[in-house]
Amino acid sequence: MLKGPGDGADEPCDAFVIEESERGYRCAVDVPSPLYKYIIGKKGETKKKLETETRTSISIPKPGVEGEIVIIGQHRNGVISARTRIDVLVESFRRKQPFTHFLSFALNQPVIQEKFLHFKEEVLKKCSKNHGISDSLFQNPAKLHMTIGTLVLLNEQEIQKAQELLEKCKEDFVDAIAGGEPLTVEVADIEYMNDDPAMMDVLYAKVAMKDGSNKLQLITDRLMDRFVTSGLMLKEWDRVKLHATVMNTLFRKDPNADEQNNTTAGKFFKERESFDGRNIMKLFENFYFGEVQLSAVYLSQRFSADSSGYYATSGQLTFS
């Protein structure tokens, strides 16, 4: 519930800049334009309520125009209160946005693609009579990848912030762990996401360092922690699962679907038709997809493709 302006005294006023001017107190906040509507509300009701209850005036740029939301009020606590509530609204609705980008390792090198196509051919030849198995379940070989985490980047400034953070991660810990060399990994053995092998939705290949070290796990976990701390990524698990999806029931309806591991997956979930993967596990559990050198982490754009067929890149971190 929104409270009055006097209740803001214990709020974190040092977390943002409040300026004093002739008109009272002023605070500016950067909010991506797609989120303005959640602060305005239906027929402007959210904004009006916010202004009334905090005794402030809130200026919001026109729809589609990037800029600052400016809060002005006679009482410092009222401005702090309005700012805090705008932050809560922004965070709450950001969580409901489908992700736009993700951090990835590309696993689409020719040797892996070739083995993957062989795997697909063998599965369809030997298991196509099993329930739910069809050509449409398989990942596009040009888009084979490992996801570190998903991001909601709603304007150019946020994309730039993610690019800068990647560069900072390289300087702070990636180069030290990787030793300036590409990581040699093996893509091998298949596993499934749920408990019942007769009702699979996602089948994946495991990704591991060839030398048995934990370098890849260390880099991915620290990248995730940094991006979560920055507010650009939501924490979805304690450790990054080192895997590459090879079959996914989401691909049936949309070949461009990604690993939808946030709220967007929910609406499709009930419509998913699982497949019986028991024979696949029996015949291909130890399938070897190949060895590959990982030389970069990509800031990949969802629903996109570059000239190689992989996801278009908004930025990258190279191991060298």
PDB file of C-alpha atoms in Angstrom:
ATOM      1  CA  MET A   1       0.000   0.000   0.000  1.00  0.00           C
ATOM      2  CA  LEU A   2       1.243   3.487  -0.792  1.00  0.00           C
ATOM      3  CA  LYS A   3       1.770   5.637   2.298  1.00  0.00           C
ATOM      4  CA  GLY A   4       2.117   9.353   2.913  1.00  0.00           C
ATOM      5  CA  PRO A   5       5.220  11.474   2.347  1.00  0.00           C
ATOM      6  CA  GLY A   6       6.197  11.436   6.012  1.00  0.00           C
ATOM      7  CA  ASP A   7       6.791   7.672   5.898  1.00  0.00           C
ATOM      8  CA  GLY A   8       9.856   7.873   3.674  1.00  0.00           C
ATOM      9  CA  ALA A   9      12.358   8.801   6.378  1.00  0.00           C
ATOM     10  CA  ASP A  10      13.755   5.282   6.702  1.00  0.00           C
ATOM     11  CA  GLU A  11      14.008   4.720   2.951  1.00  0.00           C
ATOM     12  CA  PRO A  12      17.441   4.464   1.286  1.00  0.00           C
ATOM     13  CA  CYS A  13      17.810   8.136   0.345  1.00  0.00           C
ATOM     14  CA  ASP A  14      21.537   7.708  -0.253  1.00  0.00           C
ATOM     15  CA  ALA A  15      20.830   5.216  -3.036  1.00  0.00           C
ATOM     16  CA  PHE A  16      19.924   8.040  -5.431  1.00  0.00           C
ATOM     17  CA  VAL A  17      20.568  11.746  -5.913  1.00  0.00           C
ATOM     18  CA  ILE A  18      18.039  14.254  -4.570  1.00  0.00           C
ATOM     19  CA  GLU A  19      18.723  17.830  -5.693  1.00  0.00           C
ATOM     20  CA  GLU A  20      17.469  20.875  -3.867  1.00  0.00           C
ATOM     21  CA  SER A  21      16.222  23.791  -5.962  1.00  0.00           C
ATOM     22  CA  GLU A  22      13.990  26.864  -5.676  1.00  0.00           C
ATOM     23  CA  ARG A  23      10.987  24.698  -6.495  1.00  0.00           C
ATOM     24  CA  GLY A  24      11.793  22.220  -3.719  1.00  0.00           C
ATOM     25  CA  TYR A  25      13.396  18.825  -4.230  1.00  0.00           C
ATOM     26  CA  ARG A  26      14.066  17.045  -7.495  1.00  0.00           C
ATOM     27  CA  CYS A  27      15.028  13.489  -8.413  1.00  0.00           C
ATOM     28  CA  ALA A  28      15.558  12.102 -11.942  1.00  0.00           C
ATOM     29  CA  VAL A  29      15.413   8.409 -12.802  1.00  0.00           C
ATOM     30  CA  ASP A  30      16.312   6.602 -16.035  1.00  0.00           C
ATOM     31  CA  VAL A  31      13.488   4.260 -17.020  1.00  0.00           C
ATOM     32  CA  PRO A  32      13.321   2.485 -20.415  1.00  0.00           C
ATOM     33  CA  SER A  33      10.397   3.821 -22.479  1.00  0.00           C
ATOM     34  CA  PRO A  34       8.591   0.418 -22.736  1.00  0.00           C
ATOM     35  CA  LEU A  35       8.013   0.625 -18.958  1.00  0.00           C
ATOM     36  CA  TYR A  36       6.462   4.129 -18.870  1.00  0.00           C
ATOM     37  CA  LYS A  37       2.958   2.707 -19.246  1.00  0.00           C
ATOM     38  CA  TYR A  38       3.252   0.808 -15.954  1.00  0.00           C
ATOM     39  CA  ILE A  39       4.070   4.021 -14.071  1.00  0.00           C
ATOM     40  CA  ILE A  40       1.293   5.951 -15.826  1.00  0.00           C
ATOM     41  CA  GLY A  41      -1.296   3.194 -15.330  1.00  0.00           C
ATOM     42  CA  LYS A  42      -4.744   2.859 -16.860  1.00  0.00           C
ATOM     43  CA  LYS A  43      -6.062   6.344 -17.718  1.00  0.00           C
ATOM     44  CA  GLY A  44      -3.122   7.783 -15.751  1.00  0.00           C
ATOM     45  CA  GLU A  45      -4.426   6.385 -12.463  1.00  0.00           C
ATOM     46  CA  THR A  46      -1.126   4.970 -11.115  1.00  0.00           C
ATOM     47  CA  LYS A  47       0.723   8.234 -11.738  1.00  0.00           C
ATOM     48  CA  LYS A  48      -2.086  10.316 -10.172  1.00  0.00           C
ATOM     49  CA  LYS A  49      -2.207   8.101  -7.075  1.00  0.00           C
ATOM     50  CA  LEU A  50       1.570   8.251  -6.740  1.00  0.00           C
ATOM     51  CA  GLU A  51       1.562  12.068  -7.022  1.00  0.00           C
ATOM     52  CA  THR A  52      -1.323  12.494  -4.566  1.00  0.00           C
ATOM     53  CA  GLU A  53       0.019  10.162  -1.911  1.00  0.00           C
ATOM     54  CA  THR A  54       3.599  11.451  -2.032  1.00  0.00           C
ATOM     55  CA  ARG A  55       2.628  15.096  -2.745  1.00  0.00           C
ATOM     56  CA  THR A  56       4.928  15.264  -5.752  1.00  0.00           C
ATOM     57  CA  SER A  57       4.712  16.115  -9.427  1.00  0.00           C
ATOM     58  CA  ILE A  58       5.999  13.395 -11.796  1.00  0.00           C
ATOM     59  CA  SER A  59       7.004  14.193 -15.410  1.00  0.00           C
ATOM     60  CA  ILE A  60       7.259  11.275 -17.841  1.00  0.00           C
ATOM     61  CA  PRO A  61       8.623  11.579 -21.421  1.00  0.00           C
ATOM     62  CA  LYS A  62       6.304  10.858 -24.357  1.00  0.00           C
ATOM     63  CA  PRO A  63       5.755   7.173 -25.266  1.00  0.00           C
ATOM     64  CA  GLY A  64       8.709   5.781 -27.211  1.00  0.00           C
ATOM     65  CA  VAL A  65      10.993   8.705 -26.310  1.00  0.00           C
ATOM     66  CA  GLU A  66      13.934   7.688 -24.119  1.00  0.00           C
ATOM     67  CA  GLY A  67      14.617  10.072 -21.269  1.00  0.00           C
ATOM     68  CA  GLU A  68      14.365  10.652 -17.553  1.00  0.00           C
ATOM     69  CA  ILE A  69      11.310  10.540 -15.335  1.00  0.00           C
ATOM     70  CA  VAL A  70      11.548  13.626 -13.111  1.00  0.00           C
ATOM     71  CA  ILE A  71      10.005  13.832  -9.623  1.00  0.00           C
ATOM     72  CA  ILE A  72       9.567  17.261  -7.999  1.00  0.00           C
ATOM     73  CA  GLY A  73       8.155  17.943  -4.531  1.00  0.00           C
ATOM     74  CA  GLN A  74       8.211  20.371  -1.608  1.00  0.00           C
ATOM     75  CA  HIS A  75       9.209  17.630   0.846  1.00  0.00           C
ATOM     76  CA  ARG A  76      12.384  15.621   0.519  1.00  0.00           C
ATOM     77  CA  ASN A  77      10.723  12.521   2.022  1.00  0.00           C
ATOM     78  CA  GLY A  78       7.892  12.746  -0.490  1.00  0.00           C
ATOM     79  CA  VAL A  79      10.354  12.759  -3.404  1.00  0.00           C
ATOM     80  CA  ILE A  80      12.269   9.828  -1.872  1.00  0.00           C
ATOM     81  CA  SER A  81       9.017   7.939  -1.376  1.00  0.00           C
ATOM     82  CA  ALA A  82       7.889   8.528  -4.991  1.00  0.00           C
ATOM     83  CA  ARG A  83      11.288   7.481  -6.334  1.00  0.00           C
ATOM     84  CA  THR A  84      11.325   4.307  -4.231  1.00  0.00           C
ATOM     85  CA  ARG A  85       7.859   3.338  -5.443  1.00  0.00           C
ATOM     86  CA  ILE A  86       8.759   3.995  -9.071  1.00  0.00           C
ATOM     87  CA  ASP A  87      11.799   1.732  -8.610  1.00  0.00           C
ATOM     88  CA  VAL A  88       9.550  -1.010  -7.179  1.00  0.00           C
ATOM     89  CA  LEU A  89       7.090  -0.665 -10.089  1.00  0.00           C
ATOM     90  CA  VAL A  90       9.890  -0.758 -12.660  1.00  0.00           C
ATOM     91  CA  GLU A  91      11.493  -3.825 -11.070  1.00  0.00           C
ATOM     92  CA  SER A  92       8.157  -5.609 -10.749  1.00  0.00           C
ATOM     93  CA  PHE A  93       7.156  -5.064 -14.387  1.00  0.00           C
ATOM     94  CA  ARG A  94      10.661  -5.680 -15.704  1.00  0.00           C
ATOM     95  CA  ARG A  95      10.377  -9.198 -14.260  1.00  0.00           C
ATOM     96  CA  LYS A  96       7.262  -9.746 -16.381  1.00  0.00           C
ATOM     97  CA  GLN A  97       8.927  -8.737 -19.657  1.00  0.00           C
ATOM     98  CA  PRO A  98      10.082 -11.557 -21.951  1.00  0.00           C
ATOM     99  CA  PHE A  99      13.870 -11.672 -22.081  1.00  0.00           C
ATOM    100  CA  THR A 100      15.507  -9.845 -24.996  1.00  0.00           C
ATOM    101  CA  HIS A 101      19.121 -11.034 -24.782  1.00  0.00           C
ATOM    102  CA  PHE A 102      21.154 -13.820 -23.217  1.00  0.00           C
ATOM    103  CA  LEU A 103      24.809 -14.532 -22.480  1.00  0.00           C
ATOM    104  CA  SER A 104      25.933 -17.527 -24.515  1.00  0.00           C
ATOM    105  CA  PHE A 105      28.767 -19.710 -25.689  1.00  0.00           C
ATOM    106  CA  ALA A 106      28.353 -20.699 -29.366  1.00  0.00           C
ATOM    107  CA  LEU A 107      28.494 -24.483 -29.862  1.00  0.00           C
ATOM    108  CA  ASN A 108      27.730 -24.416 -33.586  1.00  0.00           C
ATOM    109  CA  GLN A 109      31.234 -25.158 -34.902  1.00  0.00           C
ATOM    110  CA  PRO A 110      31.229 -27.432 -38.001  1.00  0.00           C
ATOM    111  CA  VAL A 111      32.440 -30.524 -36.117  1.00  0.00           C
ATOM    112  CA  ILE A 112      29.601 -30.205 -33.556  1.00  0.00           C
ATOM    113  CA  GLN A 113      26.969 -29.448 -36.215  1.00  0.00           C
ATOM    114  CA  GLU A 114      28.004 -32.527 -38.178  1.00  0.00           C
ATOM    115  CA  LYS A 115      27.788 -34.818 -35.140  1.00  0.00           C
ATOM    116  CA  PHE A 116      24.487 -33.228 -34.085  1.00  0.00           C
ATOM    117  CA  LEU A 117      22.965 -33.886 -37.534  1.00  0.00           C
ATOM    118  CA  HIS A 118      24.168 -37.497 -37.287  1.00  0.00           C
ATOM    119  CA  PHE A 119      22.533 -37.758 -33.827  1.00  0.00           C
ATOM    120  CA  LYS A 120      19.291 -36.334 -35.220  1.00  0.00           C
ATOM    121  CA  GLU A 121      19.315 -38.722 -38.185  1.00  0.00           C
ATOM    122  CA  GLU A 122      19.943 -41.754 -35.950  1.00  0.00           C
ATOM    123  CA  VAL A 123      17.243 -40.753 -33.430  1.00  0.00           C
ATOM    124  CA  LEU A 124      14.669 -40.289 -36.204  1.00  0.00           C
ATOM    125  CA  LYS A 125      15.676 -43.584 -37.787  1.00  0.00           C
ATOM    126  CA  LYS A 126      15.584 -45.640 -34.583  1.00  0.00           C
ATOM    127  CA  CYS A 127      13.087 -43.856 -32.315  1.00  0.00           C
ATOM    128  CA  SER A 128      10.521 -42.137 -34.569  1.00  0.00           C
ATOM    129  CA  LYS A 129       7.829 -44.676 -33.595  1.00  0.00           C
ATOM    130  CA  ASN A 130       8.102 -43.599 -29.949  1.00  0.00           C
ATOM    131  CA  HIS A 131       5.417 -41.171 -28.789  1.00  0.00           C
ATOM    132  CA  GLY A 132       5.880 -37.521 -29.723  1.00  0.00           C
ATOM    133  CA  ILE A 133       9.225 -37.823 -31.533  1.00  0.00           C
ATOM    134  CA  SER A 134       9.470 -35.838 -34.770  1.00  0.00           C
ATOM    135  CA  ASP A 135      11.860 -33.739 -36.824  1.00  0.00           C
ATOM    136  CA  SER A 136      10.384 -30.505 -35.371  1.00  0.00           C
ATOM    137  CA  LEU A 137      11.778 -31.177 -31.865  1.00  0.00           C
ATOM    138  CA  PHE A 138      15.418 -30.680 -32.797  1.00  0.00           C
ATOM    139  CA  GLN A 139      17.478 -27.529 -32.309  1.00  0.00           C
ATOM    140  CA  ASN A 140      18.620 -25.631 -35.398  1.00  0.00           C
ATOM    141  CA  PRO A 141      22.273 -26.824 -35.700  1.00  0.00           C
ATOM    142  CA  ALA A 142      23.485 -23.270 -36.494  1.00  0.00           C
ATOM    143  CA  LYS A 143      22.034 -22.138 -33.136  1.00  0.00           C
ATOM    144  CA  LEU A 144      23.526 -24.772 -30.852  1.00  0.00           C
ATOM    145  CA  HIS A 145      24.654 -22.916 -27.747  1.00  0.00           C
ATOM    146  CA  MET A 146      25.089 -22.886 -24.000  1.00  0.00           C
ATOM    147  CA  THR A 147      23.150 -20.247 -22.069  1.00  0.00           C
ATOM    148  CA  ILE A 148      24.734 -18.544 -19.046  1.00  0.00           C
ATOM    149  CA  GLY A 149      21.675 -16.435 -18.234  1.00  0.00           C
ATOM    150  CA  THR A 150      18.900 -14.319 -19.738  1.00  0.00           C
ATOM    151  CA  LEU A 151      18.591 -10.528 -19.722  1.00  0.00           C
ATOM    152  CA  VAL A 152      15.856  -7.951 -20.224  1.00  0.00           C
ATOM    153  CA  LEU A 153      17.556  -5.016 -21.993  1.00  0.00           C
ATOM    154  CA  LEU A 154      14.922  -2.484 -22.992  1.00  0.00           C
ATOM    155  CA  ASN A 155      16.926   0.297 -24.635  1.00  0.00           C
ATOM    156  CA  GLU A 156      20.356   1.118 -26.069  1.00  0.00           C
ATOM    157  CA  GLN A 157      21.640   2.407 -22.725  1.00  0.00           C
ATOM    158  CA  GLU A 158      20.935  -0.947 -21.075  1.00  0.00           C
ATOM    159  CA  ILE A 159      22.599  -2.838 -23.937  1.00  0.00           C
ATOM    160  CA  GLN A 160      25.641  -0.574 -23.532  1.00  0.00           C
ATOM    161  CA  LYS A 161      25.657  -1.202 -19.774  1.00  0.00           C
ATOM    162  CA  ALA A 162      25.709  -4.979 -20.453  1.00  0.00           C
ATOM    163  CA  GLN A 163      28.568  -4.557 -22.966  1.00  0.00           C
ATOM    164  CA  GLU A 164      30.592  -2.537 -20.448  1.00  0.00           C
ATOM    165  CA  LEU A 165      29.950  -5.092 -17.703  1.00  0.00           C
ATOM    166  CA  LEU A 166      31.192  -7.907 -19.968  1.00  0.00           C
ATOM    167  CA  GLU A 167      34.412  -5.972 -20.564  1.00  0.00           C
ATOM    168  CA  LYS A 168      34.801  -5.351 -16.827  1.00  0.00           C
ATOM    169  CA  CYS A 169      34.330  -9.080 -16.125  1.00  0.00           C
ATOM    170  CA  LYS A 170      37.094  -9.863 -18.626  1.00  0.00           C
ATOM    171  CA  GLU A 171      39.477  -7.539 -16.782  1.00  0.00           C
ATOM    172  CA  ASP A 172      38.409  -8.550 -13.276  1.00  0.00           C
ATOM    173  CA  PHE A 173      38.410 -12.346 -13.464  1.00  0.00           C
ATOM    174  CA  VAL A 174      37.863 -14.021 -16.857  1.00  0.00           C
ATOM    175  CA  ASP A 175      41.400 -13.498 -18.188  1.00  0.00           C
ATOM    176  CA  ALA A 176      42.883 -14.687 -14.897  1.00  0.00           C
ATOM    177  CA  ILE A 177      40.820 -17.913 -14.916  1.00  0.00           C
ATOM    178  CA  ALA A 178      41.129 -18.664 -18.648  1.00  0.00           C
ATOM    179  CA  GLY A 179      44.791 -17.626 -18.788  1.00  0.00           C
ATOM    180  CA  GLY A 180      44.202 -15.732 -22.025  1.00  0.00           C
ATOM    181  CA  GLU A 181      43.525 -19.013 -23.849  1.00  0.00           C
ATOM    182  CA  PRO A 182      40.372 -20.491 -25.387  1.00  0.00           C
ATOM    183  CA  LEU A 183      38.674 -23.145 -23.240  1.00  0.00           C
ATOM    184  CA  THR A 184      38.789 -26.652 -24.729  1.00  0.00           C
ATOM    185  CA  VAL A 185      35.488 -28.379 -23.944  1.00  0.00           C
ATOM    186  CA  GLU A 186      33.773 -31.619 -24.841  1.00  0.00           C
ATOM    187  CA  VAL A 187      30.093 -31.817 -25.711  1.00  0.00           C
ATOM    188  CA  ALA A 188      29.006 -35.327 -24.798  1.00  0.00           C
ATOM    189  CA  ASP A 189      26.367 -37.474 -23.051  1.00  0.00           C
ATOM    190  CA  ILE A 190      22.682 -36.614 -23.042  1.00  0.00           C
ATOM    191  CA  GLU A 191      20.396 -35.908 -20.118  1.00  0.00           C
ATOM    192  CA  TYR A 192      16.786 -34.765 -19.694  1.00  0.00           C
ATOM    193  CA  MET A 193      15.276 -31.978 -17.614  1.00  0.00           C
ATOM    194  CA  ASN A 194      12.336 -33.647 -15.855  1.00  0.00           C
ATOM    195  CA  ASP A 195      11.870 -36.800 -13.743  1.00  0.00           C
ATOM    196  CA  ASP A 196      10.046 -39.056 -16.185  1.00  0.00           C
ATOM    197  CA  PRO A 197      11.964 -40.197 -19.308  1.00  0.00           C
ATOM    198  CA  ALA A 198       8.651 -41.243 -20.885  1.00  0.00           C
ATOM    199  CA  MET A 199       7.441 -37.596 -20.676  1.00  0.00           C
ATOM    200  CA  MET A 200      10.378 -35.431 -21.794  1.00  0.00           C
ATOM    201  CA  ASP A 201      10.188 -31.769 -22.787  1.00  0.00           C
ATOM    202  CA  VAL A 202      13.901 -30.922 -23.007  1.00  0.00           C
ATOM    203  CA  LEU A 203      16.845 -33.155 -23.881  1.00  0.00           C
ATOM    204  CA  TYR A 204      20.329 -31.681 -23.629  1.00  0.00           C
ATOM    205  CA  ALA A 205      23.992 -32.512 -24.138  1.00  0.00           C
ATOM    206  CA  LYS A 206      26.439 -31.904 -21.291  1.00  0.00           C
ATOM    207  CA  VAL A 207      29.348 -29.481 -21.736  1.00  0.00           C
ATOM    208  CA  ALA A 208      32.554 -30.026 -19.737  1.00  0.00           C
ATOM    209  CA  MET A 209      36.198 -28.937 -19.743  1.00  0.00           C
ATOM    210  CA  LYS A 210      38.348 -31.526 -21.519  1.00  0.00           C
ATOM    211  CA  ASP A 211      41.035 -31.295 -18.828  1.00  0.00           C
ATOM    212  CA  GLY A 212      38.499 -31.982 -16.064  1.00  0.00           C
ATOM    213  CA  SER A 213      39.053 -28.541 -14.467  1.00  0.00           C
ATOM    214  CA  ASN A 214      36.289 -26.268 -13.196  1.00  0.00           C
ATOM    215  CA  LYS A 215      37.340 -23.240 -15.298  1.00  0.00           C
ATOM    216  CA  LEU A 216      34.141 -23.163 -17.372  1.00  0.00           C
ATOM    217  CA  GLN A 217      31.892 -23.541 -14.315  1.00  0.00           C
ATOM    218  CA  LEU A 218      33.853 -20.853 -12.476  1.00  0.00           C
ATOM    219  CA  ILE A 219      33.633 -18.346 -15.346  1.00  0.00           C
ATOM    220  CA  THR A 220      29.926 -18.938 -15.993  1.00  0.00           C
ATOM    221  CA  ASP A 221      28.951 -18.757 -12.314  1.00  0.00           C
ATOM    222  CA  ARG A 222      30.930 -15.545 -11.751  1.00  0.00           C
ATOM    223  CA  LEU A 223      29.476 -13.955 -14.896  1.00  0.00           C
ATOM    224  CA  MET A 224      25.982 -14.825 -13.701  1.00  0.00           C
ATOM    225  CA  ASP A 225      26.699 -13.414 -10.220  1.00  0.00           C
ATOM    226  CA  ARG A 226      28.057 -10.140 -11.653  1.00  0.00           C
ATOM    227  CA  PHE A 227      25.096  -9.657 -14.000  1.00  0.00           C
ATOM    228  CA  VAL A 228      22.580 -10.541 -11.267  1.00  0.00           C
ATOM    229  CA  THR A 229      24.237  -8.059  -8.867  1.00  0.00           C
ATOM    230  CA  SER A 230      24.079  -5.342 -11.551  1.00  0.00           C
ATOM    231  CA  GLY A 231      20.308  -5.846 -11.879  1.00  0.00           C
ATOM    232  CA  LEU A 232      20.545  -6.800 -15.561  1.00  0.00           C
ATOM    233  CA  MET A 233      19.878 -10.519 -14.988  1.00  0.00           C
ATOM    234  CA  LEU A 234      17.441 -12.377 -12.756  1.00  0.00           C
ATOM    235  CA  LYS A 235      18.913 -15.185 -10.690  1.00  0.00           C
ATOM    236  CA  GLU A 236      17.378 -18.431 -11.909  1.00  0.00           C
ATOM    237  CA  TRP A 237      19.639 -20.966 -10.206  1.00  0.00           C
ATOM    238  CA  ASP A 238      22.593 -21.118  -7.823  1.00  0.00           C
ATOM    239  CA  ARG A 239      24.985 -22.539 -10.398  1.00  0.00           C
ATOM    240  CA  VAL A 240      24.852 -22.350 -14.177  1.00  0.00           C
ATOM    241  CA  LYS A 241      23.937 -25.718 -15.695  1.00  0.00           C
ATOM    242  CA  LEU A 242      26.571 -26.423 -18.360  1.00  0.00           C
ATOM    243  CA  HIS A 243      24.412 -27.784 -21.151  1.00  0.00           C
ATOM    244  CA  ALA A 244      23.296 -27.379 -24.762  1.00  0.00           C
ATOM    245  CA  THR A 245      19.672 -28.096 -25.639  1.00  0.00           C
ATOM    246  CA  VAL A 246      19.360 -30.553 -28.532  1.00  0.00           C
ATOM    247  CA  MET A 247      15.613 -31.309 -28.397  1.00  0.00           C
ATOM    248  CA  ASN A 248      12.828 -29.149 -26.977  1.00  0.00           C
ATOM    249  CA  THR A 249       9.044 -29.484 -27.269  1.00  0.00           C
ATOM    250  CA  LEU A 250       8.786 -25.677 -27.576  1.00  0.00           C
ATOM    251  CA  PHE A 251      10.399 -26.024 -31.026  1.00  0.00           C
ATOM    252  CA  ARG A 252       7.288 -27.866 -32.303  1.00  0.00           C
ATOM    253  CA  LYS A 253       5.265 -24.648 -32.476  1.00  0.00           C
ATOM    254  CA  ASP A 254       8.125 -22.231 -32.950  1.00  0.00           C
ATOM    255  CA  PRO A 255      11.452 -23.320 -34.449  1.00  0.00           C
ATOM    256  CA  ASN A 256      12.901 -19.988 -33.223  1.00  0.00           C
ATOM    257  CA  ALA A 257      11.935 -20.596 -29.597  1.00  0.00           C
ATOM    258  CA  ASP A 258      14.761 -20.292 -27.109  1.00  0.00           C
ATOM    259  CA  GLU A 259      15.244 -21.920 -23.742  1.00  0.00           C
ATOM    260  CA  GLN A 260      12.410 -19.945 -22.222  1.00  0.00           C
ATOM    261  CA  ASN A 261      13.512 -20.147 -18.633  1.00  0.00           C
ATOM    262  CA  ASN A 262      11.541 -17.201 -17.367  1.00  0.00           C
ATOM    263  CA  THR A 263       7.866 -16.200 -17.122  1.00  0.00           C
ATOM    264  CA  THR A 264       7.234 -16.458 -20.884  1.00  0.00           C
ATOM    265  CA  ALA A 265       7.482 -20.249 -20.743  1.00  0.00           C
ATOM    266  CA  GLY A 266       4.402 -20.525 -18.546  1.00  0.00           C
ATOM    267  CA  LYS A 267       1.770 -19.798 -21.162  1.00  0.00           C
ATOM    268  CA  PHE A 268       3.195 -22.410 -23.532  1.00  0.00           C
ATOM    269  CA  PHE A 269       3.774 -25.033 -20.893  1.00  0.00           C
ATOM    270  CA  LYS A 270       0.279 -26.531 -20.852  1.00  0.00           C
ATOM    271  CA  GLU A 271       0.247 -26.754 -24.642  1.00  0.00           C
ATOM    272  CA  ARG A 272       3.535 -28.682 -24.848  1.00  0.00           C
ATOM    273  CA  GLU A 273       3.328 -32.239 -26.100  1.00  0.00           C
ATOM    274  CA  SER A 274       5.996 -34.285 -24.313  1.00  0.00           C
ATOM    275  CA  PHE A 275       7.905 -37.080 -26.030  1.00  0.00           C
ATOM    276  CA  ASP A 276       8.903 -40.557 -24.894  1.00  0.00           C
ATOM    277  CA  GLY A 277      12.703 -40.427 -24.673  1.00  0.00           C
ATOM    278  CA  ARG A 278      13.382 -43.797 -23.022  1.00  0.00           C
ATOM    279  CA  ASN A 279      14.763 -45.376 -26.185  1.00  0.00           C
ATOM    280  CA  ILE A 280      16.858 -42.284 -26.969  1.00  0.00           C
ATOM    281  CA  MET A 281      18.468 -42.564 -23.525  1.00  0.00           C
ATOM    282  CA  LYS A 282      19.043 -46.289 -23.932  1.00  0.00           C
ATOM    283  CA  LEU A 283      20.671 -45.943 -27.370  1.00  0.00           C
ATOM    284  CA  PHE A 284      22.395 -42.538 -27.176  1.00  0.00           C
ATOM    285  CA  GLU A 285      23.069 -41.758 -23.506  1.00  0.00           C
ATOM    286  CA  ASN A 286      26.827 -41.515 -24.136  1.00  0.00           C
ATOM    287  CA  PHE A 287      26.666 -39.877 -27.580  1.00  0.00           C
ATOM    288  CA  TYR A 288      29.788 -37.816 -28.324  1.00  0.00           C
ATOM    289  CA  PHE A 289      29.131 -34.512 -30.110  1.00  0.00           C
ATOM    290  CA  GLY A 290      32.769 -33.458 -30.273  1.00  0.00           C
ATOM    291  CA  GLU A 291      35.499 -31.297 -28.859  1.00  0.00           C
ATOM    292  CA  VAL A 292      35.541 -27.557 -29.381  1.00  0.00           C
ATOM    293  CA  GLN A 293      37.428 -24.443 -28.336  1.00  0.00           C
ATOM    294  CA  LEU A 294      35.384 -21.707 -26.702  1.00  0.00           C
ATOM    295  CA  SER A 295      36.983 -18.346 -27.374  1.00  0.00           C
ATOM    296  CA  ALA A 296      34.189 -15.878 -26.550  1.00  0.00           C
ATOM    297  CA  VAL A 297      31.067 -15.179 -24.501  1.00  0.00           C
ATOM    298  CA  TYR A 298      28.369 -13.490 -26.603  1.00  0.00           C
ATOM    299  CA  LEU A 299      25.672 -11.017 -25.648  1.00  0.00           C
ATOM    300  CA  SER A 300      23.160 -12.667 -27.973  1.00  0.00           C
ATOM    301  CA  GLN A 301      19.912 -11.145 -29.245  1.00  0.00           C
ATOM    302  CA  ARG A 302      16.859 -13.330 -28.928  1.00  0.00           C
ATOM    303  CA  PHE A 303      14.865 -14.145 -32.112  1.00  0.00           C
ATOM    304  CA  SER A 304      17.719 -13.093 -34.396  1.00  0.00           C
ATOM    305  CA  ALA A 305      20.329 -14.534 -36.735  1.00  0.00           C
ATOM    306  CA  ASP A 306      23.608 -13.350 -38.234  1.00  0.00           C
ATOM    307  CA  SER A 307      25.145 -14.434 -41.551  1.00  0.00           C
ATOM    308  CA  SER A 308      26.382 -17.717 -40.010  1.00  0.00           C
ATOM    309  CA  GLY A 309      22.898 -18.579 -38.736  1.00  0.00           C
ATOM    310  CA  TYR A 310      23.893 -18.024 -35.080  1.00  0.00           C
ATOM    311  CA  TYR A 311      22.189 -15.374 -32.954  1.00  0.00           C
ATOM    312  CA  ALA A 312      23.083 -11.771 -33.782  1.00  0.00           C
ATOM    313  CA  THR A 313      25.519 -10.329 -31.253  1.00  0.00           C
ATOM    314  CA  SER A 314      25.196  -7.077 -29.285  1.00  0.00           C
ATOM    315  CA  GLY A 315      28.593  -7.504 -27.646  1.00  0.00           C
ATOM    316  CA  GLN A 316      31.202 -10.083 -26.687  1.00  0.00           C
ATOM    317  CA  LEU A 317      33.989 -10.985 -24.307  1.00  0.00           C
ATOM    318  CA  THR A 318      36.983 -12.767 -25.877  1.00  0.00           C
ATOM    319  CA  PHE A 319      39.483 -15.020 -24.113  1.00  0.00           C
ATOM    320  CA  SER A 320      42.758 -13.521 -25.309  1.00  0.00           C
TER     321      SER A 320
END
